[in-house]
Structure formats: C-alpha cells, structure tokens
Coordinates of C-alpha atoms in Angstrom, one line a residue:
X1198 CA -71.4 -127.3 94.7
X1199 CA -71.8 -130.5 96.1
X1200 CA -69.0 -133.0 96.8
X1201 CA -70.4 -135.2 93.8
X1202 CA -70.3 -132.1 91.5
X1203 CA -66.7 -131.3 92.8
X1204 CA -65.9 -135.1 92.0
X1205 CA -67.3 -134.5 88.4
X1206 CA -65.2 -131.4 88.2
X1207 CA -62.0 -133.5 89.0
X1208 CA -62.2 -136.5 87.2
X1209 CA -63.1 -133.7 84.2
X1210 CA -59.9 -131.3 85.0
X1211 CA -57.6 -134.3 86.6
X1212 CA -57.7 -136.5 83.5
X1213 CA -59.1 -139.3 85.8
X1214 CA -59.9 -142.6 84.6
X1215 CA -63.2 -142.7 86.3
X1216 CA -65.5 -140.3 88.7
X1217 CA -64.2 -143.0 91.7
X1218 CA -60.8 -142.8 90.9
X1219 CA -61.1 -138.6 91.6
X1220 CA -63.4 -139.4 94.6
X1221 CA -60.6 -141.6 96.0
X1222 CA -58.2 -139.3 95.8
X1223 CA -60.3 -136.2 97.0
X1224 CA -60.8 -138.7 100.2
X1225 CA -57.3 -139.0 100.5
X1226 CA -56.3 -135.2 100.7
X1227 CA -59.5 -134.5 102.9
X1228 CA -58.7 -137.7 105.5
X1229 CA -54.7 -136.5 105.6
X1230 CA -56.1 -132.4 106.1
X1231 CA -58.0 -133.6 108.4
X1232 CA -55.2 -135.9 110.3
X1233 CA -52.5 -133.2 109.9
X1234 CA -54.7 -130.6 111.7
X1235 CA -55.6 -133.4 114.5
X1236 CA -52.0 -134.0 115.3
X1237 CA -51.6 -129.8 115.6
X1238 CA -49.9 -129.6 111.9
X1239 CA -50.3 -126.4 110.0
X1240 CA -50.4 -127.2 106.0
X1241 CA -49.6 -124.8 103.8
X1242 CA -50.2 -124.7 100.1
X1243 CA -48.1 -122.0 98.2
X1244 CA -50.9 -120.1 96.2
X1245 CA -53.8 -121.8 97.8
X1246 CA -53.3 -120.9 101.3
X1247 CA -52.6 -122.4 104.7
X1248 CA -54.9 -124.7 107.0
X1249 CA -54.1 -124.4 110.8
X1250 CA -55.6 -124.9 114.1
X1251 CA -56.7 -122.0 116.0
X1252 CA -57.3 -122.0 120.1
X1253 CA -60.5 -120.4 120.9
X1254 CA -60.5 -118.8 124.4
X1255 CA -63.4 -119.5 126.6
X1256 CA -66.0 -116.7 126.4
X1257 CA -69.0 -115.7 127.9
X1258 CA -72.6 -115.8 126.2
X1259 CA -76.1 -115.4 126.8
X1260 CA -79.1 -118.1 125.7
X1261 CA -81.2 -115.5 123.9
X1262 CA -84.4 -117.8 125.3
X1263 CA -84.1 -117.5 129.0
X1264 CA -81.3 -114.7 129.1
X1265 CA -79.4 -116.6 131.4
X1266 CA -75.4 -116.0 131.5
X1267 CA -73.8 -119.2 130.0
X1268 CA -69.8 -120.2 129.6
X1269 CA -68.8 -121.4 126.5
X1270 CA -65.6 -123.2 126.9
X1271 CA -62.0 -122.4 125.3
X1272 CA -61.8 -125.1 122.1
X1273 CA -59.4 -125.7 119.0
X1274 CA -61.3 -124.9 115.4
X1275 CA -60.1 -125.6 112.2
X1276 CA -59.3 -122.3 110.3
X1277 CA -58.0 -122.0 106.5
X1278 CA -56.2 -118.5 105.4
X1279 CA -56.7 -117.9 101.5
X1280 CA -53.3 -117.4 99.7
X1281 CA -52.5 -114.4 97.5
X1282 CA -52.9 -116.4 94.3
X1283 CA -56.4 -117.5 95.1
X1284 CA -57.6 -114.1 96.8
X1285 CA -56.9 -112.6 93.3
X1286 CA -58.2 -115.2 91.3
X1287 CA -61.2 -115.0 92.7
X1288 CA -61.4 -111.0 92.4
X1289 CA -60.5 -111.5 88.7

C-alpha cells in the first residue's frame, strides 16, 4: 500500500471531508512520531503498540567486495513493538 492508497483508506474509514483533509492529518501524526522519537520520547499506543529509540552498539563487519574488516559505528534507529491487539488481529 502506498501512502496515497493509505490516504484513500482514511478519508474512507475517518469520515473525512476530503482525501487532503486525511493526508493532513496523516502528516501530522507522522511529523509528531517522528519529533517525539528525535527528542528521545517513547510513544506508546495501547493496542497498537509502542515506538521507541533503540541504541545500536558499534559492530564489526566485513565489505563482502574486497573482504576487508570495516567498523560500523554505534547509532540510534527507530524501532516499533506491535501491541497485543494488533499481533492478534493480524493472526485472525
């Protein structure tokens, strides 16, 4: 599904006005996700599930080209944890 399907699929199930009424306020929820998680918030939607920030530790890897020994360095990455709800609904 594309965002302009998933857009569709809102202003169909939201009772929006419009198709850029529901793409306005998808925007919203992904820009303040995605501001939450920058500022080292964890958001957790009972049902859904819970977006966090996860610190990945520096690791070592190899370039499968040349073979050579690289470091890949320690990083935050987003990570989402489904919620009990939405684990069984989609095993349903």
């Amino acid at each position: 599904m594309t965002k302009t399907e998933l857009v569709a699929a809102i202003a169909a199930n939201g009772g929006y006005a419009s198709k850029k009424e529901a793409e306005k306020a998808l925007s919203a929820v992904i820009e303040t996700i995605t501001e939450l998680l920058k500022d080292g918030e964890k958001i957790s939607l009972v049902g859904f599930g819970t977006f966090e920030v996860r610190d990945r530790a520096e690791k070592t890897a190899i370039n499968p080209r040349t073979k050579e020994k690289i470091t890949v360095p320690a990083k935050k990455v987003p990570a989402f944890k489904a919620g009990k709800a939405l684990k069984d609904a989609v095993n349903k």
